[in-house]
Amino acid sequence: MTVFLLRRLMQAAVVVLAMSLLVFIGVYAIGDPVEILISPEADQIERERAIAALGLDLPLWQQYLVFLGKALQGDLGRSFVFNEPALQLILQRMPATLELAFGATFAALLIGLPLGLYAGLRPDSSVSKGIMATSILGFSLPTFWVGLMLIMVFAVQLGWLPSTGRGETAELFGLRWSFLTWDGLAHMVMPAINLALFKISLVIRLTRAGVRETMLMDYVKFARAKGLSPARVTFVHVFKNILIPVVTVVGLEFGGTIAFSVVTESIFAWPGMGKLIIDSINVLDRPVIVAYLMIIVLMFITINLVVDLTYSLLDPRVRLESKA
Amino acid sequence: MNDTAPTLEVRELRTHFFTRAGVVKAVDDVSFTVRRGKVLGLVGESGSGKTVTGFSIIGLVDPPGRIAGGQILFQGKDLASLSEAEMRHLRGNRIAMIFQDPMMTLNPVLRIDTQMIETVQAHAKVSREEARQRARDALGQVGIPSPDERLKSYPHQFSGGMRQRVAIAIALLHKPDLIIADEPTTALDVTIQGQILAEAQKLCAETGTALIWITHDLSVVAGLADDIAVMYAGKVVESGPVSQVLDAPLHPYTVGLIGSVPSRNRRGEPLRQIPGMTPSLLNLPEGCAFRSRCPRAEPNCAVPPPMPEYRPGRFARCIHPHLEEAVAA
Ligand SMILES: Nc1ncnc2c1ncn2[C@@H]1O[C@H](COP(=O)(O)OP(=O)(O)OP(=O)(O)O)[C@@H](O)[C@H]1O
Ligand code: SF4
Ligand SMILES: [Mg+2]
């Protein structure tokens, strides 16, 4: 287990290093922030002073080394725009994005698992066919369109739910969260559902496929031959087996959810990292872009590790192999 | 319950699969009787319908399959008349089944103790501790060393033979009146096989459990069974007391089957194989299904042969049985 973790940490370090280089070069290629940041009226001397202050006069490789050295000390540069540490800027907005992504994942499991289970157990019923047809919509309707429709119906016409912002927040671990207040929760419902749409469909289809496959296994028939109740067969023997692929895929999807929250956050004016990165790209705020991408990379690595660990908890066969 | 009734009586059982390609008559007229403490050997080549017969008895034929006819009487009671709840009460309790493939029988994500304790508690109102105790005893009974530790293992930590013994232990938990054992020793090595066979025989003699032993292996049947039923293409083609059937088979298929097994009495003679292939169940020829492979076939075999009792207790589904040899026996 320790060996496994150590090996994974070393792999992670290599990935982060490689990504930092790619991200740095990639961002450099996007465009010249000087054009945007420095007023056209500034004279040559002022320009050069500003460029030197931003560290943009050094050759690229030196800029990278400087960046790397500082990054190792937890300094990912200062935002050109806000003149605040980029990391701090992003971390401030991270809770909003995280709670939205968690909310969406939670909703996807809460809605997707029961529906998928039903559709898998009664594949020929018309309800199941309805569930499956609807799940195709979840895959194919564009997120922004569904988001706008949600706002139209539930905020504008029915007036049931608020459509913008995080609402009231409460503090936990020194960070502000919406899910701790009723008002905040109400604000979260629509963006979370919007973000969850794709995942709900995914969970439904994975669960259904898993149930149908598992039901045919000898061990399920043997469980029935032991005289167990249908509930025990379904919720212990079948369910534990389908959790393995569902947890894996939903877990790996989590990184994608955070990345995709860009669209949802823009529509619902949700002040998270997604909205920050869009604004930063617009003004070529390089340190923020780089810091954001690095954090996303770290997050993906962490998620993969957590998924692997959960996976080995669910599937005893994996546990032994990682020990060996 | 009826004390004089045999433990199991299967009468003209038909189990068909209604597939898109057509009706697969996997079991089509199967009859046999198993009494208390007796062992019936159910033999036949691959695809002859042995497993489907077993599933039919325990009530686990899944769609598109369905019992299409006949009767299954368990201790005199027609199983078709039972509700699903009543049937569930019998399963794993009074009727147990050991499956063919030990690698697939146990749930890979549940520990052995979970899978055994749930079986105990499904039919007996006992504490978890008591259930664990019984599970451990059952593992000991089938010769699994240090059962306490093994209870905490997962199936993948066992070999195929060990898994099959766990499955056998699960079948024994409630001392059932009937055990359907579907090729339970195929995955075991010879010594263990002998051990399990002896254990099975002891169980039948001591507790009066009736046993249906499904197998390809005639030598196992010879040593273990009291009666034998030979299946071919979904039908029982010959049945009777095991020694008589093996010494003087009536049906040409049984003759072929015995001829294809190595035997001490015929040492030096070449093994004879039954020519041809098992016919597809989807389009069986009219009349005797063995016709295309039968050395004794005659034109009148094209009508479905009846299954008369040629000798007391001995039935054969054939118009031209080997009666001469049977007389000599
Ligand atoms: N679900 C199903 N759908 C269609 N046909 C089936 C199904 N299950 C079994 N059959 C058919 O029933 C026939 C009998 O199968 P069965 O498993 O009983 O054979 P068997 O005698 O146990 O063979 P083996 O020795 O290989 O285990 C086979 O031809 C098989 O194709
Ligand atoms: S009925 Fe005819 S074809 Fe069938 S086994 Fe007897 S002799 Fe052979
Ligand atoms: Mg079989």
XYZ file of C-alpha atoms and ligand atoms in Angstrom:
693
model
C 0.000 0.000 0.000
C 2.747 2.465 0.987
C 4.760 1.426 -2.039
C 1.711 1.970 -4.180
C 1.161 5.464 -2.765
C 4.831 6.433 -3.106
C 4.916 5.277 -6.693
C 1.763 7.244 -7.436
C 3.198 10.382 -5.815
C 6.332 10.171 -7.940
C 4.289 9.709 -11.077
C 2.219 12.707 -10.031
C 5.320 14.865 -9.598
C 6.517 14.016 -13.106
C 3.096 14.768 -14.567
C 2.880 18.108 -12.773
C 6.335 19.116 -13.994
C 5.573 18.188 -17.588
C 2.237 19.957 -17.421
C 3.759 23.099 -15.959
C 6.109 23.316 -18.933
C 3.326 22.722 -21.458
C 0.998 25.174 -19.779
C 3.672 27.822 -19.541
C 4.649 27.550 -23.181
C 1.019 27.262 -24.255
C -0.002 30.379 -22.428
C 3.003 32.242 -23.808
C 1.783 31.388 -27.281
C -1.698 32.831 -26.725
C -0.758 36.444 -27.077
C 1.060 39.393 -25.610
C -0.529 40.696 -22.424
C 1.453 43.915 -22.736
C -0.852 45.115 -25.480
C -3.844 44.754 -23.226
C -2.422 45.764 -19.894
C -0.436 48.859 -20.716
C -2.256 51.902 -21.910
C -1.460 52.814 -25.536
C -0.511 56.333 -24.461
C 2.362 55.128 -22.249
C 5.778 56.126 -23.528
C 8.649 53.758 -24.273
C 10.323 54.124 -20.849
C 7.115 53.570 -18.976
C 6.424 50.523 -21.148
C 9.788 49.003 -20.438
C 9.503 49.637 -16.731
C 6.120 47.928 -16.680
C 7.395 44.989 -18.692
C 10.355 44.565 -16.352
C 8.057 44.784 -13.339
C 5.943 41.968 -14.752
C 9.079 39.923 -15.466
C 8.217 39.798 -19.153
C 11.597 41.062 -20.383
C 13.457 37.851 -19.587
C 13.812 35.044 -22.163
C 11.078 32.412 -21.968
C 13.209 29.712 -20.331
C 14.276 32.110 -17.595
C 10.702 33.158 -17.028
C 9.842 29.483 -16.684
C 12.630 28.824 -14.179
C 11.604 31.838 -12.147
C 8.017 30.627 -12.262
C 9.054 27.108 -11.265
C 11.201 28.306 -8.375
C 8.431 30.450 -7.022
C 5.819 27.765 -7.651
C 7.774 25.385 -5.439
C 7.346 27.911 -2.645
C 3.626 28.067 -3.305
C 3.787 31.313 -5.260
C 2.144 31.047 -8.661
C 2.610 34.682 -9.497
C 0.475 37.780 -9.046
C -2.502 38.560 -11.176
C -1.739 41.367 -13.631
C -5.286 42.587 -13.252
C -6.124 42.285 -9.560
C -2.530 42.625 -8.344
C -3.215 39.806 -5.918
C -1.491 36.408 -5.680
C -3.035 34.252 -8.433
C -3.263 31.255 -6.143
C -5.198 33.157 -3.522
C -7.511 34.518 -6.177
C -8.334 31.037 -7.381
C -8.577 29.447 -3.969
C -11.083 32.104 -2.946
C -13.343 30.983 -5.739
C -12.675 27.304 -5.401
C -15.305 26.542 -2.723
C -18.044 27.848 -4.999
C -16.954 25.602 -7.852
C -16.298 22.622 -5.619
C -19.663 22.736 -3.941
C -21.340 23.083 -7.301
C -19.450 20.083 -8.683
C -20.117 18.008 -5.564
C -23.761 19.022 -5.650
C -23.982 17.954 -9.279
C -22.266 14.624 -8.613
C -24.489 13.973 -5.622
C -27.593 14.789 -7.660
C -26.397 12.531 -10.462
C -26.029 9.564 -8.103
C -29.233 10.329 -6.233
C -31.266 10.485 -9.433
C -29.253 8.223 -11.719
C -28.746 5.166 -9.529
C -32.420 4.432 -8.729
C -33.540 5.132 -12.289
C -30.755 2.997 -13.748
C -31.497 0.214 -11.288
C -35.162 0.249 -12.215
C -34.418 0.293 -15.932
C -31.979 -2.581 -15.510
C -34.330 -4.745 -13.468
C -37.366 -4.183 -15.713
C -35.825 -3.594 -19.120
C -39.051 -4.208 -21.014
C -41.406 -1.944 -19.069
C -42.525 1.267 -20.717
C -41.278 3.316 -17.756
C -37.784 1.938 -18.355
C -37.980 2.767 -22.024
C -39.040 6.294 -21.079
C -36.092 6.610 -18.702
C -33.664 5.482 -21.369
C -35.113 7.805 -24.014
C -34.880 10.760 -21.625
C -31.306 9.890 -20.779
C -30.399 10.341 -24.434
C -31.694 13.914 -24.175
C -29.409 14.426 -21.178
C -26.467 13.495 -23.369
C -27.375 15.506 -26.399
C -28.980 18.751 -25.221
C -26.382 21.517 -24.928
C -25.707 22.627 -21.343
C -26.109 26.342 -22.011
C -29.490 25.845 -23.695
C -30.830 23.724 -20.832
C -29.475 26.301 -18.387
C -31.329 29.113 -20.133
C -34.506 27.022 -20.263
C -34.249 26.316 -16.546
C -33.948 30.023 -15.849
C -36.871 30.796 -18.159
C -39.172 28.291 -16.536
C -38.239 28.165 -12.879
C -36.940 31.680 -12.323
C -38.743 33.897 -14.792
C -42.122 32.218 -15.302
C -42.719 30.295 -12.093
C -40.472 32.409 -9.910
C -39.647 29.426 -7.727
C -35.871 29.596 -7.743
C -33.298 32.367 -7.886
C -31.254 32.365 -11.065
C -28.012 34.187 -10.289
C -25.282 34.219 -7.668
C -24.547 32.078 -4.672
C -27.088 33.563 -2.304
C -26.422 33.625 1.390
C -23.275 31.812 2.506
C -22.067 30.502 5.831
C -18.547 29.904 7.052
C -16.973 26.488 7.565
C -13.221 25.791 7.861
C -12.649 29.484 7.193
C -14.331 29.306 3.787
C -17.743 30.467 2.681
C -20.253 27.868 1.475
C -23.727 28.180 0.010
C -24.962 24.721 0.862
C -25.082 25.577 4.550
C -27.973 28.028 4.215
C -31.447 27.519 2.764
C -31.041 30.547 0.561
C -27.704 29.278 -0.675
C -29.160 25.838 -1.367
C -31.996 27.378 -3.346
C -29.430 29.242 -5.411
C -27.509 26.023 -5.963
C -30.382 23.867 -7.196
C -30.571 25.033 -10.793
C -26.839 25.317 -11.553
C -26.197 21.943 -9.913
C -28.953 20.239 -11.901
C -27.721 21.927 -15.037
C -24.208 20.706 -14.434
C -25.495 17.251 -13.440
C -27.572 16.682 -16.549
C -24.890 14.859 -18.485
C -23.813 12.880 -15.427
C -27.340 11.754 -14.592
C -27.621 10.232 -18.044
C -24.216 8.665 -17.675
C -25.068 7.122 -14.296
C -28.418 5.840 -15.567
C -26.836 4.113 -18.537
C -23.902 2.701 -16.569
C -26.169 1.415 -13.829
C -28.614 -0.145 -16.223
C -25.883 -1.850 -18.222
C -24.238 -3.043 -15.015
C -27.474 -4.433 -13.602
C -28.339 -6.261 -16.789
C -24.881 -7.777 -17.021
C -24.678 -8.705 -13.343
C -28.147 -10.257 -13.252
C -26.935 -12.884 -15.715
C -23.988 -13.892 -13.577
C -23.930 -17.304 -11.963
C -23.307 -15.789 -8.562
C -26.603 -13.913 -8.714
C -28.415 -17.087 -9.638
C -26.607 -18.875 -6.835
C -27.674 -16.133 -4.421
C -31.252 -16.767 -5.493
C -30.715 -20.518 -5.167
C -29.759 -19.884 -1.544
C -33.273 -18.592 -0.953
C -32.316 -14.955 -0.362
C -34.997 -12.299 -0.700
C -35.094 -10.370 -3.990
C -34.207 -7.199 -2.054
C -31.058 -8.770 -0.652
C -30.069 -10.136 -4.063
C -30.563 -6.742 -5.708
C -29.166 -4.401 -3.092
C -26.266 -6.504 -1.858
C -25.246 -8.946 -4.561
C -26.011 -6.874 -7.645
C -25.603 -3.355 -6.302
C -22.155 -3.845 -4.795
C -20.902 -5.073 -8.145
C -22.306 -2.240 -10.228
C -20.956 0.356 -7.799
C -17.470 -0.456 -9.053
C -17.857 0.905 -12.600
C -20.205 3.690 -11.509
C -17.852 5.043 -8.852
C -14.911 4.802 -11.213
C -16.538 6.679 -14.042
C -18.282 9.289 -11.911
C -15.089 9.858 -9.974
C -13.006 10.324 -13.103
C -15.740 12.555 -14.496
C -15.396 14.847 -11.494
C -12.437 16.671 -12.994
C -14.408 17.121 -16.188
C -17.307 18.495 -14.182
C -15.106 21.167 -12.693
C -13.771 22.057 -16.103
C -17.300 22.086 -17.574
C -18.615 24.272 -14.796
C -17.223 27.160 -16.857
C -20.415 27.154 -18.947
C -22.813 26.697 -16.080
C -21.075 29.294 -13.926
C -21.269 31.821 -16.733
C -24.989 31.271 -17.268
C -25.945 31.395 -13.605
C -23.350 34.055 -12.698
C -21.960 31.614 -10.166
C -18.781 33.230 -8.813
C -16.510 30.199 -9.093
C -13.175 29.378 -10.720
C -14.806 28.826 -14.091
C -16.022 32.370 -14.290
C -12.641 33.660 -13.119
C -10.754 31.736 -15.781
C -13.013 32.988 -18.569
C -12.498 36.580 -17.438
C -8.745 36.009 -17.108
C -8.465 34.544 -20.582
C -10.249 37.574 -21.965
C -7.614 39.936 -20.543
C -4.714 37.444 -20.888
C -4.029 37.484 -17.172
C -1.225 34.939 -17.553
C -0.410 34.095 -13.932
C -4.066 33.367 -13.192
C -4.416 31.182 -16.285
C -1.268 29.264 -15.472
C -2.235 28.899 -11.815
C -5.720 27.744 -12.752
C -4.415 25.121 -15.136
C -1.871 23.895 -12.594
C -4.554 23.575 -9.953
C -6.769 21.662 -12.369
C -3.878 19.303 -13.112
C -3.316 18.724 -9.414
C -6.979 18.178 -8.951
C -7.156 15.565 -11.706
C -4.211 13.728 -10.186
C -5.804 13.790 -6.741
C -9.127 12.623 -8.118
C -7.502 9.722 -9.940
C -5.733 8.682 -6.777
C -8.904 8.900 -4.708
C -10.808 6.916 -7.340
C -8.129 4.226 -7.322
C -8.249 4.000 -3.558
C -12.068 3.860 -3.482
C -12.007 1.293 -6.233
C -9.746 -0.952 -4.203
C -12.107 -0.571 -1.266
C -15.019 -1.740 -3.399
C -13.269 -4.487 -5.290
C -11.333 -6.901 -3.086
C -9.524 -8.346 -6.084
C -7.732 -5.045 -6.682
C -6.707 -4.711 -3.051
C -4.613 -7.843 -3.171
C -2.897 -6.985 -6.422
C -1.687 -3.592 -5.235
C -0.232 -5.253 -2.157
C 1.665 -7.792 -4.233
C -45.882 -33.617 4.082
C -46.097 -37.180 2.967
C -43.637 -39.664 4.453
C -44.128 -42.371 1.910
C -43.821 -40.095 -1.101
C -40.396 -40.032 -2.760
C -38.357 -36.921 -2.081
C -38.604 -35.893 -5.695
C -40.661 -37.076 -8.565
C -40.264 -35.427 -11.941
C -42.941 -36.308 -14.477
C -42.682 -35.503 -18.159
C -40.964 -32.213 -17.433
C -40.638 -29.838 -20.372
C -38.640 -26.633 -20.158
C -38.469 -24.577 -23.314
C -36.648 -21.394 -24.247
C -38.666 -19.108 -26.478
C -35.818 -17.413 -28.291
C -35.950 -15.188 -31.328
C -34.453 -17.974 -33.426
C -37.187 -20.377 -32.341
C -38.245 -22.594 -29.467
C -35.302 -24.400 -27.853
C -36.670 -27.502 -26.208
C -33.822 -27.798 -23.710
C -35.798 -30.234 -21.558
C -38.462 -32.173 -23.370
C -40.002 -35.090 -21.520
C -37.833 -35.853 -18.537
C -39.077 -38.191 -15.820
C -37.296 -39.668 -12.825
C -37.743 -40.366 -9.148
C -35.339 -39.882 -6.257
C -36.102 -41.400 -2.868
C -34.823 -40.459 0.569
C -31.155 -41.222 0.995
C -30.761 -42.262 -2.630
C -28.488 -40.890 -5.324
C -29.603 -40.387 -8.896
C -26.898 -39.964 -11.506
C -28.036 -37.666 -14.322
C -25.695 -38.145 -17.255
C -25.537 -36.968 -20.824
C -23.253 -35.051 -23.126
C -22.875 -31.306 -23.175
C -26.070 -29.480 -24.029
C -28.364 -32.408 -23.315
C -30.324 -30.376 -20.772
C -28.951 -31.553 -17.422
C -28.402 -28.108 -15.933
C -31.728 -26.799 -17.206
C -33.399 -29.785 -15.538
C -31.735 -28.791 -12.262
C -32.798 -25.151 -12.576
C -36.343 -26.258 -13.382
C -36.548 -28.218 -10.133
C -35.289 -25.359 -8.001
C -37.512 -22.890 -9.862
C -34.821 -20.694 -11.370
C -35.490 -20.908 -15.080
C -35.232 -17.335 -16.355
C -36.963 -15.842 -19.370
C -37.043 -16.526 -22.245
C -37.173 -19.978 -20.644
C -40.308 -21.386 -19.061
C -41.528 -24.710 -17.725
C -43.866 -25.696 -20.511
C -45.268 -28.913 -19.131
C -45.052 -31.789 -16.705
C -44.941 -31.946 -12.944
C -42.294 -31.628 -10.262
C -43.432 -33.249 -7.027
C -41.305 -32.508 -3.988
C -42.271 -34.729 -1.058
C -45.539 -35.287 -2.838
C -46.284 -31.609 -3.344
C -46.467 -30.025 -6.798
C -43.906 -27.227 -6.855
C -45.874 -25.402 -9.552
C -48.632 -24.812 -7.001
C -46.303 -22.925 -4.631
C -46.089 -19.147 -4.482
C -42.730 -17.483 -5.106
C -42.361 -16.860 -1.344
C -43.019 -20.503 -0.536
C -40.592 -21.539 -3.233
C -37.969 -19.206 -1.793
C -38.464 -20.847 1.562
C -37.554 -24.195 0.001
C -34.556 -22.912 -1.929
C -31.262 -23.203 -0.116
C -33.199 -24.707 2.770
C -34.944 -27.946 1.766
C -33.623 -28.012 -1.812
C -30.055 -26.890 -2.452
C -28.090 -26.702 -5.657
C -24.363 -26.762 -6.286
C -23.491 -25.032 -9.528
C -21.339 -26.259 -12.345
C -18.667 -23.562 -12.441
C -17.074 -22.911 -9.040
C -15.189 -19.859 -10.330
C -18.456 -18.055 -11.021
C -20.617 -19.257 -8.150
C -19.446 -16.978 -5.357
C -19.916 -13.229 -5.455
C -16.456 -11.699 -6.006
C -17.073 -8.592 -3.886
C -18.507 -10.268 -0.789
C -16.549 -12.101 1.857
C -17.149 -15.811 2.381
C -18.647 -15.204 5.818
C -21.159 -12.720 4.388
C -22.210 -15.199 1.752
C -22.579 -18.021 4.246
C -24.178 -16.118 7.122
C -26.835 -14.639 4.848
C -27.743 -18.163 3.787
C -28.097 -19.316 7.379
C -30.145 -16.289 8.347
C -32.382 -16.538 5.292
C -33.946 -19.672 6.741
C -33.142 -19.808 10.452
C -33.856 -17.159 13.076
C -30.455 -17.219 14.714
C -27.988 -14.587 15.845
C -25.090 -13.565 13.648
C -22.713 -15.304 16.010
C -24.668 -18.538 15.854
C -24.856 -18.233 12.063
C -21.096 -17.728 11.863
C -20.620 -20.789 14.040
C -22.705 -22.882 11.663
C -20.853 -21.493 8.657
C -17.538 -22.433 10.242
C -18.732 -25.942 11.023
C -19.925 -26.389 7.451
C -16.522 -25.319 6.099
C -14.833 -27.795 8.420
C -17.181 -30.498 7.228
C -16.019 -30.151 3.617
C -12.380 -30.233 4.681
C -11.369 -26.591 4.497
C -8.445 -26.021 6.852
C -8.544 -23.188 9.426
C -12.148 -22.251 8.622
C -12.119 -19.284 11.012
C -9.554 -17.445 8.929
C -11.009 -18.602 5.638
C -14.364 -17.108 6.543
C -12.785 -13.674 6.338
C -11.409 -14.268 2.837
C -12.781 -13.224 -0.506
C -13.524 -15.812 -3.191
C -10.553 -14.797 -5.352
C -8.238 -15.886 -2.558
C -9.378 -19.489 -3.043
C -8.519 -22.016 -5.726
C -11.290 -23.419 -7.904
C -11.451 -26.593 -5.860
C -11.669 -24.659 -2.605
C -14.421 -22.471 -4.012
C -16.389 -25.525 -5.008
C -16.036 -26.844 -1.478
C -17.333 -23.545 -0.133
C -20.309 -23.857 -2.474
C -20.863 -27.401 -1.229
C -20.624 -26.181 2.361
C -23.270 -23.541 1.607
C -25.511 -26.231 0.124
C -25.122 -28.328 3.283
C -25.922 -25.493 5.733
C -29.549 -26.421 6.285
C -29.197 -30.186 5.848
C -31.509 -30.108 2.841
C -33.810 -32.960 1.831
C -32.629 -32.708 -1.762
C -29.325 -31.579 -3.215
C -28.865 -31.007 -6.920
C -25.144 -31.217 -7.576
C -24.247 -29.998 -11.065
C -20.877 -31.564 -11.922
C -19.574 -30.558 -8.517
C -16.307 -32.457 -8.661
C -15.169 -31.695 -12.201
C -12.945 -28.869 -10.950
C -11.425 -30.918 -8.141
C -8.399 -33.173 -8.230
C -8.905 -36.888 -7.845
C -8.172 -37.253 -4.124
C -10.458 -34.389 -3.160
C -13.048 -35.727 -5.569
C -12.987 -39.078 -3.758
C -13.228 -37.305 -0.421
C -16.230 -35.265 -1.532
C -17.928 -38.305 -3.029
C -17.491 -40.248 0.204
C -18.803 -37.247 2.150
C -21.841 -37.048 -0.133
C -22.598 -40.731 0.261
C -22.285 -40.490 4.033
C -24.630 -37.518 4.109
C -27.284 -39.359 2.124
C -27.062 -42.443 4.293
C -27.064 -40.524 7.582
C -29.569 -37.745 7.026
C -31.742 -39.232 4.325
C -30.857 -36.450 1.898
C -31.708 -37.321 -1.676
C -29.065 -36.401 -4.211
C -29.127 -35.678 -7.913
C -25.592 -35.905 -9.204
C -25.197 -34.377 -12.642
C -22.084 -35.446 -14.498
C -20.436 -36.489 -17.735
C -18.397 -39.027 -15.881
C -19.866 -42.517 -15.904
C -17.229 -43.844 -13.516
C -18.366 -41.379 -10.839
C -21.958 -42.466 -11.361
C -20.959 -46.127 -11.144
C -19.412 -45.675 -7.726
C -21.903 -43.250 -6.240
C -25.385 -43.501 -7.678
C -28.223 -45.912 -6.989
C -30.116 -45.029 -10.135
C -29.189 -43.430 -13.391
C -31.017 -41.351 -15.960
C -29.311 -40.841 -19.308
C -30.265 -37.683 -21.187
C -29.982 -37.029 -24.872
C -31.164 -33.855 -26.621
C -33.491 -32.850 -23.797
C -35.020 -36.267 -23.191
C -34.274 -39.036 -20.742
C -33.519 -41.909 -23.098
C -32.766 -44.571 -20.531
C -33.254 -44.951 -16.806
C -32.944 -47.673 -14.224
C -30.780 -49.045 -11.419
C -27.207 -47.997 -12.051
C -25.525 -51.406 -12.017
C -28.038 -52.923 -14.414
C -27.917 -50.010 -16.823
C -24.126 -49.899 -16.908
C -23.752 -53.678 -17.215
C -26.404 -54.151 -19.848
C -27.555 -50.896 -21.388
C -30.724 -51.040 -23.439
C -30.496 -47.821 -25.442
C -27.982 -47.577 -28.287
C -26.910 -44.152 -26.998
C -26.119 -45.554 -23.545
C -24.194 -48.354 -25.231
C -22.182 -45.763 -27.160
C -21.605 -43.687 -24.039
C -20.275 -46.647 -22.084
C -18.141 -47.742 -25.038
C -16.462 -44.324 -25.133
C -15.252 -44.598 -21.525
C -12.016 -46.451 -20.763
C -12.705 -49.582 -18.756
C -10.657 -52.285 -17.096
C -12.807 -55.043 -18.581
C -12.148 -53.958 -22.123
C -8.469 -53.139 -21.764
C -6.655 -53.235 -25.065
C -9.764 -52.661 -27.126
C -9.888 -49.292 -28.898
C -12.267 -46.727 -27.441
C -15.325 -46.366 -29.558
C -16.650 -42.943 -30.243
C -20.236 -42.191 -31.019
C -20.168 -41.010 -34.633
C -21.674 -37.671 -35.626
C -22.598 -34.638 -33.576
C -25.259 -33.709 -31.074
C -28.125 -32.348 -33.144
C -29.151 -28.721 -32.739
C -32.113 -28.421 -30.400
C -33.657 -25.866 -32.731
C -34.392 -28.303 -35.513
C -34.439 -31.812 -34.179
C -35.333 -34.506 -36.678
C -38.817 -35.943 -36.401
C -38.803 -39.242 -34.534
C -35.876 -40.504 -32.477
C -33.382 -37.671 -31.981
C -30.495 -40.138 -31.948
C -31.459 -41.503 -35.341
C -28.716 -39.862 -37.423
C -26.017 -41.330 -35.164
C -27.592 -44.657 -34.263
C -26.094 -47.892 -35.628
C -29.419 -49.687 -35.079
C -31.617 -47.102 -36.757
C -34.397 -48.404 -38.995
C -37.036 -46.581 -41.016
C -39.604 -46.960 -38.237
C -37.375 -44.867 -35.937
C -38.754 -41.829 -37.763
C -41.788 -41.884 -35.499
C -41.169 -40.638 -31.961
C -40.289 -43.765 -29.955
C -42.178 -44.428 -26.706
C -40.372 -45.235 -23.471
C -41.602 -48.613 -22.334
C -40.508 -50.458 -19.206
C -38.571 -53.234 -20.960
C -37.468 -54.865 -17.721
C -38.774 -54.165 -14.196
C -37.630 -50.652 -13.297
C -35.797 -50.237 -16.595
C -37.007 -47.804 -19.217
C -35.579 -47.045 -22.639
C -36.787 -44.626 -25.303
C -36.016 -46.920 -28.238
C -37.794 -49.219 -30.617
C -34.816 -51.535 -31.126
C -33.135 -51.777 -27.723
C -30.275 -54.105 -26.844
C -32.530 -56.675 -25.248
C -30.325 -59.694 -26.054
C -27.488 -58.437 -23.857
C -29.936 -57.445 -21.149
C -31.175 -61.020 -20.989
C -27.641 -62.289 -20.619
C -26.975 -59.945 -17.726
N -31.077 -18.937 -21.662
C -31.116 -19.836 -22.657
N -31.596 -19.485 -23.869
C -31.623 -20.367 -24.873
N -31.191 -21.638 -24.801
C -30.709 -22.051 -23.631
C -30.629 -21.174 -22.495
N -30.105 -21.855 -21.471
C -29.844 -23.099 -21.927
N -30.213 -23.223 -23.221
C -30.078 -24.416 -24.065
O -30.486 -25.538 -23.367
C -29.702 -26.646 -23.736
C -29.340 -27.448 -22.530
O -28.429 -26.730 -21.755
P -27.847 -27.301 -20.396
O -27.039 -26.206 -19.794
O -28.944 -27.852 -19.565
O -26.911 -28.479 -20.860
P -26.033 -29.438 -19.965
O -26.538 -30.802 -20.188
O -26.011 -28.946 -18.571
O -24.613 -29.307 -20.648
P -23.178 -29.197 -19.993
O -22.756 -30.581 -19.736
O -22.371 -28.530 -21.044
O -23.333 -28.392 -18.759
C -28.504 -26.126 -24.480
O -28.582 -26.515 -25.795
C -28.619 -24.631 -24.394
O -28.315 -24.077 -25.648
S -35.275 -45.598 -31.737
Fe -34.105 -46.261 -33.496
S -32.732 -44.551 -33.891
Fe -33.540 -44.281 -31.874
S -32.061 -45.192 -30.572
Fe -33.579 -46.760 -30.964
S -32.792 -47.789 -32.724
Fe -31.644 -45.962 -32.596
Mg -24.632 -28.105 -17.390
